[in-house]
Short mmCIF file of C-alpha atoms (C1' of nucleotides) in Angstrom, two decimals:
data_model
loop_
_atom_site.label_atom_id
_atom_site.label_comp_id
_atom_site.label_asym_id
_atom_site.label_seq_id
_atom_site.Cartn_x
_atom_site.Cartn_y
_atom_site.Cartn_z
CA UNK S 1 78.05 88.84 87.54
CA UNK S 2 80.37 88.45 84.93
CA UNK S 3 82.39 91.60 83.44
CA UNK S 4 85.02 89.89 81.95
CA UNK S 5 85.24 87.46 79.07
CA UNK S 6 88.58 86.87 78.29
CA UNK S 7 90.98 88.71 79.50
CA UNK S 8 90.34 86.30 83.22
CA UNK S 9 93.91 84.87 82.25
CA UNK S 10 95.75 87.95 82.12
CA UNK S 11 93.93 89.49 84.83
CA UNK S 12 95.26 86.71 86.45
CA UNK S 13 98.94 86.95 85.06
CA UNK S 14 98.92 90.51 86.03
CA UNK S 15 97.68 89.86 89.63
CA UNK S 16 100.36 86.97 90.06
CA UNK S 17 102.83 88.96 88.28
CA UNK S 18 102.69 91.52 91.09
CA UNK S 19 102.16 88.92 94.28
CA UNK S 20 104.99 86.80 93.40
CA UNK S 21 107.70 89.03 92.23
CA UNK S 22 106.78 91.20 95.64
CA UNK S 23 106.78 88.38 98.03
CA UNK S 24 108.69 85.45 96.64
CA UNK S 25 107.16 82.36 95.51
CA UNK S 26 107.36 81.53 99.50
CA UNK S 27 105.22 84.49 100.95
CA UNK S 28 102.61 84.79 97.88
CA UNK S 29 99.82 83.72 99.10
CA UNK S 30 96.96 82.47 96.14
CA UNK S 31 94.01 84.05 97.95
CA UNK S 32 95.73 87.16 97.42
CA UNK S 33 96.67 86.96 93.83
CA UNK S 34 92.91 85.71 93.45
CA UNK S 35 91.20 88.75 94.67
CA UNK S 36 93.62 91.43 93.21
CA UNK S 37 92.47 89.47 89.85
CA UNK S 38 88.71 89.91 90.66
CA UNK S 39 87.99 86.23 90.86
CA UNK S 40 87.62 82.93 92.60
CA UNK S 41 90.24 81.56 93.86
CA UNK S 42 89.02 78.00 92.51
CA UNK S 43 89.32 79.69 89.16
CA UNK S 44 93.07 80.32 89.48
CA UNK S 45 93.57 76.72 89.62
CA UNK S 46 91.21 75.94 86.62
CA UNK S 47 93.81 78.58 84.55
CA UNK S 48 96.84 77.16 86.39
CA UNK S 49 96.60 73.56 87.41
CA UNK S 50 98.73 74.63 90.51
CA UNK S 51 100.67 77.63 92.33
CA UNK S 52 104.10 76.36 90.82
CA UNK S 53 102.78 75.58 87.31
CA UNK S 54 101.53 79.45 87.87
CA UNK S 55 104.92 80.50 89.40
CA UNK S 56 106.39 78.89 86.57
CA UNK S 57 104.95 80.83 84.07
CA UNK S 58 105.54 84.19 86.13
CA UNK S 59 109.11 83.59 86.67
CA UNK S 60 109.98 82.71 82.96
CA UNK S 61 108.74 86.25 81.87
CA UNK S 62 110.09 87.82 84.47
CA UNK S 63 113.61 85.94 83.68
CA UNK S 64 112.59 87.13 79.96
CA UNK S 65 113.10 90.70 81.11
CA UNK S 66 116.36 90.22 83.12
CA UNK S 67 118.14 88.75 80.31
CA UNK S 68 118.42 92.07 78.45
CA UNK S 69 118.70 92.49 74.47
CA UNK S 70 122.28 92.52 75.19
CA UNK S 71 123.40 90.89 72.20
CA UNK S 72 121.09 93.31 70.20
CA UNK S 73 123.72 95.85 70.98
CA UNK S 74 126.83 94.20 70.20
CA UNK S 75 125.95 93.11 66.99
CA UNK S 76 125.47 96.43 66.00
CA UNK S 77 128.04 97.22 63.25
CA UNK S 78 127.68 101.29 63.49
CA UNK S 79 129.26 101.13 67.21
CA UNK S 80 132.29 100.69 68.19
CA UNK S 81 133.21 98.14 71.41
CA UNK S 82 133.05 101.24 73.81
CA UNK S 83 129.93 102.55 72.53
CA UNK S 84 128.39 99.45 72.79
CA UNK S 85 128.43 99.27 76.77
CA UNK S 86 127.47 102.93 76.99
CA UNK S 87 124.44 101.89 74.96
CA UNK S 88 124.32 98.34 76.63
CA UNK S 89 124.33 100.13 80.01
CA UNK S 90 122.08 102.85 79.01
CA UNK S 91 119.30 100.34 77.50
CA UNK S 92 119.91 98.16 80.83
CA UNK S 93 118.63 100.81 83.36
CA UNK S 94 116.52 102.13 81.56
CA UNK S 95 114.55 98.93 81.87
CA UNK S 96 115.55 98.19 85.06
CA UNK S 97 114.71 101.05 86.14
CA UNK S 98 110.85 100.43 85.02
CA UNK S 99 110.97 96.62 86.99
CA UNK S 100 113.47 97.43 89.81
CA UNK S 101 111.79 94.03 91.39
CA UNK S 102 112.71 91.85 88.78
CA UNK S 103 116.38 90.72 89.34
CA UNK S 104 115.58 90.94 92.86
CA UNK S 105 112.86 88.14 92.38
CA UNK S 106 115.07 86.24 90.14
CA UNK S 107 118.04 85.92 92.45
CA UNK S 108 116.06 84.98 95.93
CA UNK S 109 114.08 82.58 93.55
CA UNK S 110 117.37 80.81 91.76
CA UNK S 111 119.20 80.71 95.23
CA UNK S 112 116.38 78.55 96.58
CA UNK S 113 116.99 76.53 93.26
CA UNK S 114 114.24 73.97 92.64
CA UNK S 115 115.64 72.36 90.06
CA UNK S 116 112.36 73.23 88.36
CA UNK S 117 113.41 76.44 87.44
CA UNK S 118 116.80 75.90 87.06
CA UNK S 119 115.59 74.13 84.08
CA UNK S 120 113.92 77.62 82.63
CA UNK S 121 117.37 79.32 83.16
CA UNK S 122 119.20 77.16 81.48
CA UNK S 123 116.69 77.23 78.30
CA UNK S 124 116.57 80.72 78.40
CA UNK S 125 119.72 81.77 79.57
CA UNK S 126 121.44 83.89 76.67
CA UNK S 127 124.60 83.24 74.77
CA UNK S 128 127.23 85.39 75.38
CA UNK S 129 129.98 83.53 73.61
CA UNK S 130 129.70 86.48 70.62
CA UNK S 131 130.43 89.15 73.26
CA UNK S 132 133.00 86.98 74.47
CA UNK S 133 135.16 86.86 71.62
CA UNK S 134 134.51 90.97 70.33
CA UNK S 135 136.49 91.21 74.08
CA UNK S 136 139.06 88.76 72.96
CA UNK S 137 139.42 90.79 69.36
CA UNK S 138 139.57 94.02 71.37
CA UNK S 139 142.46 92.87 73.35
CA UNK S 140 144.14 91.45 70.46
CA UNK S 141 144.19 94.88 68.92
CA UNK S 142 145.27 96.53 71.76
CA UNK S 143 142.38 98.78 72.45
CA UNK S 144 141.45 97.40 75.82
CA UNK S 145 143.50 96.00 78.00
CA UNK S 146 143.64 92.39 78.84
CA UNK S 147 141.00 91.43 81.16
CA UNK S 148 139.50 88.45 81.11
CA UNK S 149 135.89 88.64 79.14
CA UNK S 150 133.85 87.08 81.96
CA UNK S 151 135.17 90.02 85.24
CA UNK S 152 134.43 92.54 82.30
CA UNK S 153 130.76 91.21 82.11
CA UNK S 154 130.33 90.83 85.32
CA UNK S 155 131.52 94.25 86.49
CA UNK S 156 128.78 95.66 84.19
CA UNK S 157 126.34 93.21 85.07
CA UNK S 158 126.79 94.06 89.35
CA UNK S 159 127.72 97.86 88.44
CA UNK S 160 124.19 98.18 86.95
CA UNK S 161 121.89 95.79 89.06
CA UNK S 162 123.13 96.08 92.52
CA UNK S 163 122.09 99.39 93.17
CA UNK S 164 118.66 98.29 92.28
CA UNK S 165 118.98 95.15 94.12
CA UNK S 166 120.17 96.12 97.41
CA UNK S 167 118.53 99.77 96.99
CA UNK S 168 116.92 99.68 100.34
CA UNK S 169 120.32 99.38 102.09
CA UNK S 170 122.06 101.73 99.98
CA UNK S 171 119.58 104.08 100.66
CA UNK S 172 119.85 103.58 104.42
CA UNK S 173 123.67 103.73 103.95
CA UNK S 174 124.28 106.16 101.72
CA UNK S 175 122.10 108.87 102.03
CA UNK S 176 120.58 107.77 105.72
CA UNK S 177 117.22 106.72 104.05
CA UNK S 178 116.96 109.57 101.88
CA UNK S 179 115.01 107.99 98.52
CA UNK S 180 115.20 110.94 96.68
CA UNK S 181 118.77 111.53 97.17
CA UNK S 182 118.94 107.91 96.05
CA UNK S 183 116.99 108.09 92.87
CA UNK S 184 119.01 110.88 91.66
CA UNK S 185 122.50 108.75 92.54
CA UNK S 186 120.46 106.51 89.93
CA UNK S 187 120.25 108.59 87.77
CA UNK S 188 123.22 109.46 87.33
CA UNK S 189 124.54 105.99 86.87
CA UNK S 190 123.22 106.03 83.46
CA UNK S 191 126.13 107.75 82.45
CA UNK S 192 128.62 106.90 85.47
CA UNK S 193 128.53 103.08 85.38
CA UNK S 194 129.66 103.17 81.30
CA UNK S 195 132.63 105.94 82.15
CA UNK S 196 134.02 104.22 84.86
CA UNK S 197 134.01 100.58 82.87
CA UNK S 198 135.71 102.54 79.79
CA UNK S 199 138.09 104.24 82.12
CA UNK S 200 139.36 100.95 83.54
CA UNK S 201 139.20 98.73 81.01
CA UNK S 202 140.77 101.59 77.83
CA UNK S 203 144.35 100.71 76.51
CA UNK S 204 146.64 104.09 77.73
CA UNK S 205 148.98 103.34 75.34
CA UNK S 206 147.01 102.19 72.00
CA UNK S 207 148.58 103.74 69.41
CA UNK V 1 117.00 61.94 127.50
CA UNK V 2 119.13 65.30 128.22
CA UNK V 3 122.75 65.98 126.46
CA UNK V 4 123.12 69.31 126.26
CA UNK V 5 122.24 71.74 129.56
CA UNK V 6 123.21 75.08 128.64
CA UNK V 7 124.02 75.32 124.58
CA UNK V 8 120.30 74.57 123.82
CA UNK V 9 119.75 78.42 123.03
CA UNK V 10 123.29 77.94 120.75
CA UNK V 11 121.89 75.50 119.26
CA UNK V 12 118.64 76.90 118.39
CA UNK V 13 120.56 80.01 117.15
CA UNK V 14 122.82 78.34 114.88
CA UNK V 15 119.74 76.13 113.43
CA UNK V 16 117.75 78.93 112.76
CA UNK V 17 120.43 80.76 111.11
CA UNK V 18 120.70 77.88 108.77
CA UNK V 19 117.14 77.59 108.15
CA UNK V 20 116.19 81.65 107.72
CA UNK V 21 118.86 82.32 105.79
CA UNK V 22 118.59 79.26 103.80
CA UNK V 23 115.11 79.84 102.60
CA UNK V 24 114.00 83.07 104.13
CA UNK V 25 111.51 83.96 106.45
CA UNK V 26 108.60 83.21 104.33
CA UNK V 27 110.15 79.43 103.75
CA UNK V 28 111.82 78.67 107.27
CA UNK V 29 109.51 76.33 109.41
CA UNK V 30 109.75 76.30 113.12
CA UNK V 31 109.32 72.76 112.93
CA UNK V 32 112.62 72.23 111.15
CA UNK V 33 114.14 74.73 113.22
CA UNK V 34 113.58 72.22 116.33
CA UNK V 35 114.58 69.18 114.37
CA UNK V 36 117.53 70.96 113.85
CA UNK V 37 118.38 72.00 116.35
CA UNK V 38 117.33 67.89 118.14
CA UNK V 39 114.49 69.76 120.59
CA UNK V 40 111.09 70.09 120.60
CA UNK V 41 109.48 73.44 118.68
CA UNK V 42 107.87 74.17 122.23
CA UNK V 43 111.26 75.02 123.57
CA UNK V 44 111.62 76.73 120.45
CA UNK V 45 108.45 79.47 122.01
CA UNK V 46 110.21 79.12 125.50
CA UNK V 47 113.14 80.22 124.40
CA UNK V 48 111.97 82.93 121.64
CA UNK V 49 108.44 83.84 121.94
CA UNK V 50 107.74 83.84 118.13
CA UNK V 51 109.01 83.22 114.73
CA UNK V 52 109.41 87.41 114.11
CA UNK V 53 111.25 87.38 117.35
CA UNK V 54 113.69 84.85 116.69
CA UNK V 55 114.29 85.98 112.83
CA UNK V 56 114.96 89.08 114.49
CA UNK V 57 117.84 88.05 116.31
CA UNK V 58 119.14 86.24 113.23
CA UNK V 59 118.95 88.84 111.17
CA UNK V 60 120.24 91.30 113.56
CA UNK V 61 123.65 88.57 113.53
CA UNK V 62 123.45 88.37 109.86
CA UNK V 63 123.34 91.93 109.02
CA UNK V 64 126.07 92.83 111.59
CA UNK V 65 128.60 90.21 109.06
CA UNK V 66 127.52 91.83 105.66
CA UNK V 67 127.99 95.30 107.73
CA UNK V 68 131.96 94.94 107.46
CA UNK V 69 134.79 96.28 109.39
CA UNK V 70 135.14 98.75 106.47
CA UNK V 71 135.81 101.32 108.95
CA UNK V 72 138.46 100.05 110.80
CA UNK V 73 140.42 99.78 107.43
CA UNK V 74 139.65 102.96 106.08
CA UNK V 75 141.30 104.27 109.55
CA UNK V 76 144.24 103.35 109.47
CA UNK V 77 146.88 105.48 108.71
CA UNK V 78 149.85 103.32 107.78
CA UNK V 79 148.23 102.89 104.35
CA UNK V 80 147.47 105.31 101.62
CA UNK V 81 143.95 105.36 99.54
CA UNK V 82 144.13 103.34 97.12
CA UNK V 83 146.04 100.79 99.53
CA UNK V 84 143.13 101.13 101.70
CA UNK V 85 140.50 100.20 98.81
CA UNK V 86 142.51 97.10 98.77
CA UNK V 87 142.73 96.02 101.97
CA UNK V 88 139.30 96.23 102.22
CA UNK V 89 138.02 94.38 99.36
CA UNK V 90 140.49 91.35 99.81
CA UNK V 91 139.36 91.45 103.51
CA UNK V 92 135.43 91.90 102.40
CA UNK V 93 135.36 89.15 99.85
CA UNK V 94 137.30 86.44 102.63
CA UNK V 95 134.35 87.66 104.23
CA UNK V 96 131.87 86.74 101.82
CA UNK V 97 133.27 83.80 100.85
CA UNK V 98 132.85 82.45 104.03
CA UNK V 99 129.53 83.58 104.24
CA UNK V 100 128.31 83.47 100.48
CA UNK V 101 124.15 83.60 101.73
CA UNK V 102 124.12 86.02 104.10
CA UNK V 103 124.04 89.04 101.52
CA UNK V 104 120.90 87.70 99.39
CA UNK V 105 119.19 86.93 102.73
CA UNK V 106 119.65 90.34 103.69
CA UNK V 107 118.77 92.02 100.57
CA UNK V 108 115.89 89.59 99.74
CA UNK V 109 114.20 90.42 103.51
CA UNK V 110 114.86 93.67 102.86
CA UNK V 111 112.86 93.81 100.53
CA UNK V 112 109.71 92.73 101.46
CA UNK V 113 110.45 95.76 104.13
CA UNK V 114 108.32 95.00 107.35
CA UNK V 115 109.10 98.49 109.80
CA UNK V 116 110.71 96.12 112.27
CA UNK V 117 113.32 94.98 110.26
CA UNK V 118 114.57 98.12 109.18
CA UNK V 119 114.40 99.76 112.00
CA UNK V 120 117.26 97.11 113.21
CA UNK V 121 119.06 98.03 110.40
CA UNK V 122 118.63 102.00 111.01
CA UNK V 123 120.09 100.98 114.47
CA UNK V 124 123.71 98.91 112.84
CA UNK V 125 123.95 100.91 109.87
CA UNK V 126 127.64 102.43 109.83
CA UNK V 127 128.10 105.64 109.76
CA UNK V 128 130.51 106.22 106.16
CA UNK V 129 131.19 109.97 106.41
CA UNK V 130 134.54 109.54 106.90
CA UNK V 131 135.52 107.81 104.24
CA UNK V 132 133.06 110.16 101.73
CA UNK V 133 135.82 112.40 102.99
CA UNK V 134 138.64 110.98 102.64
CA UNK V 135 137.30 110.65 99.39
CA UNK V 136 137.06 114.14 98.84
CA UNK V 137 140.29 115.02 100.35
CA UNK V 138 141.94 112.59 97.70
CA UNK V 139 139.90 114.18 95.16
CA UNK V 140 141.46 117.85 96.07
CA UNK V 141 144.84 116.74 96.21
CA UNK V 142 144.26 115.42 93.33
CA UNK V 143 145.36 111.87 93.27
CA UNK V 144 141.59 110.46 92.22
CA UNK V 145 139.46 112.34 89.75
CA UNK V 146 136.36 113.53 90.43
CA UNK V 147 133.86 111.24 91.18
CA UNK V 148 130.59 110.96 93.60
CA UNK V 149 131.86 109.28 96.63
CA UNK V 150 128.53 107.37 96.96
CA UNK V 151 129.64 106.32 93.23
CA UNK V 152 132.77 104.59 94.26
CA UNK V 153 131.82 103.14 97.48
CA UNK V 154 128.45 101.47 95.56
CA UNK V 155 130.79 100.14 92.89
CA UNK V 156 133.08 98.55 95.42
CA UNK V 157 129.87 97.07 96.91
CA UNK V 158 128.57 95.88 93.61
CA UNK V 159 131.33 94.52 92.44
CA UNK V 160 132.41 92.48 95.91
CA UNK V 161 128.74 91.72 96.45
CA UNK V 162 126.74 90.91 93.25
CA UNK V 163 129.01 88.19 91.71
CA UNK V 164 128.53 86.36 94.99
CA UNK V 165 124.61 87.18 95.50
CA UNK V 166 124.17 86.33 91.73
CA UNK V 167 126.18 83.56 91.82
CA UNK V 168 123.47 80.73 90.30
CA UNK V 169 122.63 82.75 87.27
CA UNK V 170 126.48 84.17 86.61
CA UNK V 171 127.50 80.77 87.09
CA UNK V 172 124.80 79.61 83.92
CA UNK V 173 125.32 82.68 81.90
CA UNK V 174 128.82 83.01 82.36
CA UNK V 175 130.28 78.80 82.38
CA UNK V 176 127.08 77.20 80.97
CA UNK V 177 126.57 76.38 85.06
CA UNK V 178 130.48 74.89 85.69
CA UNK V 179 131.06 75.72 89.08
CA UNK V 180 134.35 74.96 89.38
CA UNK V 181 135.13 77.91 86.95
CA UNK V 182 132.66 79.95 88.19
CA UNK V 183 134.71 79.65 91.20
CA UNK V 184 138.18 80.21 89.93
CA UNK V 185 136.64 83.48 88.88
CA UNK V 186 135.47 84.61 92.47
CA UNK V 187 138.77 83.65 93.58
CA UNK V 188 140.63 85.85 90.70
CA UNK V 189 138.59 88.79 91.94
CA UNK V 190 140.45 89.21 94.82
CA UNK V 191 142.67 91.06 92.84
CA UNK V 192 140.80 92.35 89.86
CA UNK V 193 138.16 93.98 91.59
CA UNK V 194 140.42 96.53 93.52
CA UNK V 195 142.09 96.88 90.28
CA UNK V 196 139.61 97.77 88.13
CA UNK V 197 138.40 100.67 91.11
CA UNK V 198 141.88 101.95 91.15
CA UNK V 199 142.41 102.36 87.54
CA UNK V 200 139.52 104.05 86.81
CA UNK V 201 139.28 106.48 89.56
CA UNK V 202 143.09 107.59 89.91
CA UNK V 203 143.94 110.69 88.31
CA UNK V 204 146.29 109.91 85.50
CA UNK V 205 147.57 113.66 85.24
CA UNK V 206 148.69 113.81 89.30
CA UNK V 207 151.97 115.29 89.65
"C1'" DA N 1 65.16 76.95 71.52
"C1'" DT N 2 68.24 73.28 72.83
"C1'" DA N 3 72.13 70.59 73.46
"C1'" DT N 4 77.04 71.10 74.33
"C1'" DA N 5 81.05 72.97 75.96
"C1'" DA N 6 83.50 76.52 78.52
"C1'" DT N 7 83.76 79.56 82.51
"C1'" DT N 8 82.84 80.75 87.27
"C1'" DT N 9 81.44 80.08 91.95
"C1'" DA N 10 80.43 78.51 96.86
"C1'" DA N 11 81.41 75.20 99.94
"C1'" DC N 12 84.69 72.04 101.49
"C1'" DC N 13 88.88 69.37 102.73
"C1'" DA N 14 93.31 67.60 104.28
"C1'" DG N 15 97.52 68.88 105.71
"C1'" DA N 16 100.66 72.20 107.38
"C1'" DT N 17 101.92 75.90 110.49
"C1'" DG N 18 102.79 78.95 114.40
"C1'" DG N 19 101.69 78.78 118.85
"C1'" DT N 20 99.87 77.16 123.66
"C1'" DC N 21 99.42 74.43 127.97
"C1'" DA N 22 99.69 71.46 131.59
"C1'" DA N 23 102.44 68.04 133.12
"C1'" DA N 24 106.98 65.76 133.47
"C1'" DA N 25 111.93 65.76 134.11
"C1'" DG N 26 115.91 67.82 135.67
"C1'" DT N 27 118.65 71.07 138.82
"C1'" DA N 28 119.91 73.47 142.98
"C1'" DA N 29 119.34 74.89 147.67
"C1'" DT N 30 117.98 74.06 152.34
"C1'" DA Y 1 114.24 64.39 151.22
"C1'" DT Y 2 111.55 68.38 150.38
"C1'" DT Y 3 110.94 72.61 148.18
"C1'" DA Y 4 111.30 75.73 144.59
"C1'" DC Y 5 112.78 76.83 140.21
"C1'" DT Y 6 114.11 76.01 135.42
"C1'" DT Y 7 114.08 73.25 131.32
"C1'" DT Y 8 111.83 69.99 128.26
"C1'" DT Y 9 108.13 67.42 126.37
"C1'" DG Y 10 103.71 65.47 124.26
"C1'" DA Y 11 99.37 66.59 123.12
"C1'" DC Y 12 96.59 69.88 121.40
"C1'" DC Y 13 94.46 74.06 118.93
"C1'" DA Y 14 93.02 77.75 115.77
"C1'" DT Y 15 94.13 79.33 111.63
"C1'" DC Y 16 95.87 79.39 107.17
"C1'" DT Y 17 96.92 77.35 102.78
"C1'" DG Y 18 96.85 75.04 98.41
"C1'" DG Y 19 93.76 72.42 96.22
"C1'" DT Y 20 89.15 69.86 94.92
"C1'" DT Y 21 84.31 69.13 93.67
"C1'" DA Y 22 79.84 69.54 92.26
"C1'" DA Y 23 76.75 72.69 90.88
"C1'" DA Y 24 75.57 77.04 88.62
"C1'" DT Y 25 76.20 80.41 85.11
"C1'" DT Y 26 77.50 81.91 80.64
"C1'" DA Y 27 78.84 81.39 75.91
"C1'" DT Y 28 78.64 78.63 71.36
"C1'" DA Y 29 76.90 75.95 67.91
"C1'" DT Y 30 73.02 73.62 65.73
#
DNA sequence: ATATAATTTAACCAGATGGTCAAAAGTAAT
DNA sequence: ATTACTTTTGACCATCTGGTTAAATTATAT
């Protein structure tokens, strides 16, 4: 029986999509990522020579999605620097929020850092040079004070992904395993994280 | 051949911390567990019945590190908040530093959320309601603006655990992958991150 | 229709993996 | 030295896992 014709490879993709990113490339298990695609396991390998050539291919979309259209945003010419990371932030968990397993899966995968995907990083991996020096002009005009770029970055990057990251645990800590109490904490983030960066980054005393 | 009578359990212990948290319980062999640890993986079922059993007590180790002494800072009363906030993240990152996998391992197995794991953690979790009010108390004097506890205490969190969980890809995106500056950085954060808290949630308009 | 190529499957395989067992080696007490 | 108990080992096992192969089925072109 035979229902469908072409869509086997992203029946596949979809299957693998969900198997690795849940387990790690450690605990997926191809028999599994076979049947929830409907097919033979023999015919995984015929698609994908092999469960890292397969992994691979997961991974780099998944990577895809964690590197965010960030410099989308601060090229905009309409925005000033501060309303650039509230939209930055706002655009971030938004689609974070809609693959919470994503940077997750990316982390545990890079720690364990075959150098084979190292290698997809470092082709993919964006370049933030651009948002580098609009921090650099910004301190040179006195709007923000100086901070060096890359804790500025950072502090956006963690204040936005950790709570997704490590939401079990912050769940259990916070709110004593409460979810919803938790999902509404993230929710509010969306305006929190940008406010607080502002707040400690802003120049008092510009002009 | 017999060296060691009475460490063998130390030994196994301090093995199989190396090899769970190394590569998770999905990656870690037994096998290389007993290797090792220089004894045979039967002594490795004599000593812990199974694989869960020993990750268990691992973990149980593990989690009880990245669980820090917040409390005991956040007690005393020779210091005043924001004095507090620092003491604790210069004490928290030493912590981390020293132990740089632990907080992935925990967050990554986590995860992937077998009941008997989190049930350990329901057990260790700290109990934070004193410092959401001491929090609160600050926030009716007056001297920090008002802010979600859970807020603050996940943005100290994020920012003194995420640059160190991330630390593979904030090391590519940030330095191209130099480590040496990537770990200048960690070490500037000792300061900055406490900082950054401070100025944004004190009160600018107090007294 | 028929030859050709692509897709799919069932049956298998070798190696790895967690775990067991009975026997050996070591330790301590009488 | 004998007994009794604990610790350690080598050999072994059932199962799982990624991967292969040859044959069957389906699609495509002539």
């Amino acid at each position: 029986m035979k229902m469908n014709k072409n869509n086997t490879e992203e029946n596949i993709i979809q299957a693998a999509e969900y198997e690795f990113i849940e387990r790690g490339f450690e605990g997926a298990r191809m028999q599994a990522i076979a049947d929830k695609a409907g097919i033979n396991k023999a015919l995984l390998h015929y698609y994908f020579r092999s469960k890292q050539k397969l992994f691979e291919v997961i991974f780099k979309n998944a990577f895809k999605l964690f590197i965010p259209r960030i410099l989308n945003v601060f090229e905009r010419q309409d925005l000033d620097f501060f309303e650039k990371i509230e939209a930055f932030v706002e655009n971030y968990l938004n689609i974070l929020a809609k693959h919470p397993h994503i940077p997750g899966f990316i982390i545990h995968e890079l720690a364990n850092n075959p150098s084979s995907i190292a290698k997809i990083v470092q082709e993919i991996a964006p370049d933030i040079s651009p948002i580098k020096s609009q921090i650099e002009a910004e301190i040179t005009k006195g709007t923000i004070l100086n901070i060096r770029p890359e804790h500025i970055i950072l502090n956006v990057l963690a204040m936005s992904i950790f709570p997704i990251v490590a939401s079990p645990i912050a769940t259990m800590i916070l709110f004593n395993g409460d979810k919803k109490q938790y999902a509404t904490l993230l929710a509010e983030r969306k305006n929190h994280v940008s406010d607080f960066i502002i707040r400690s980054i802003k120049n008092p005393n510009f002009k």
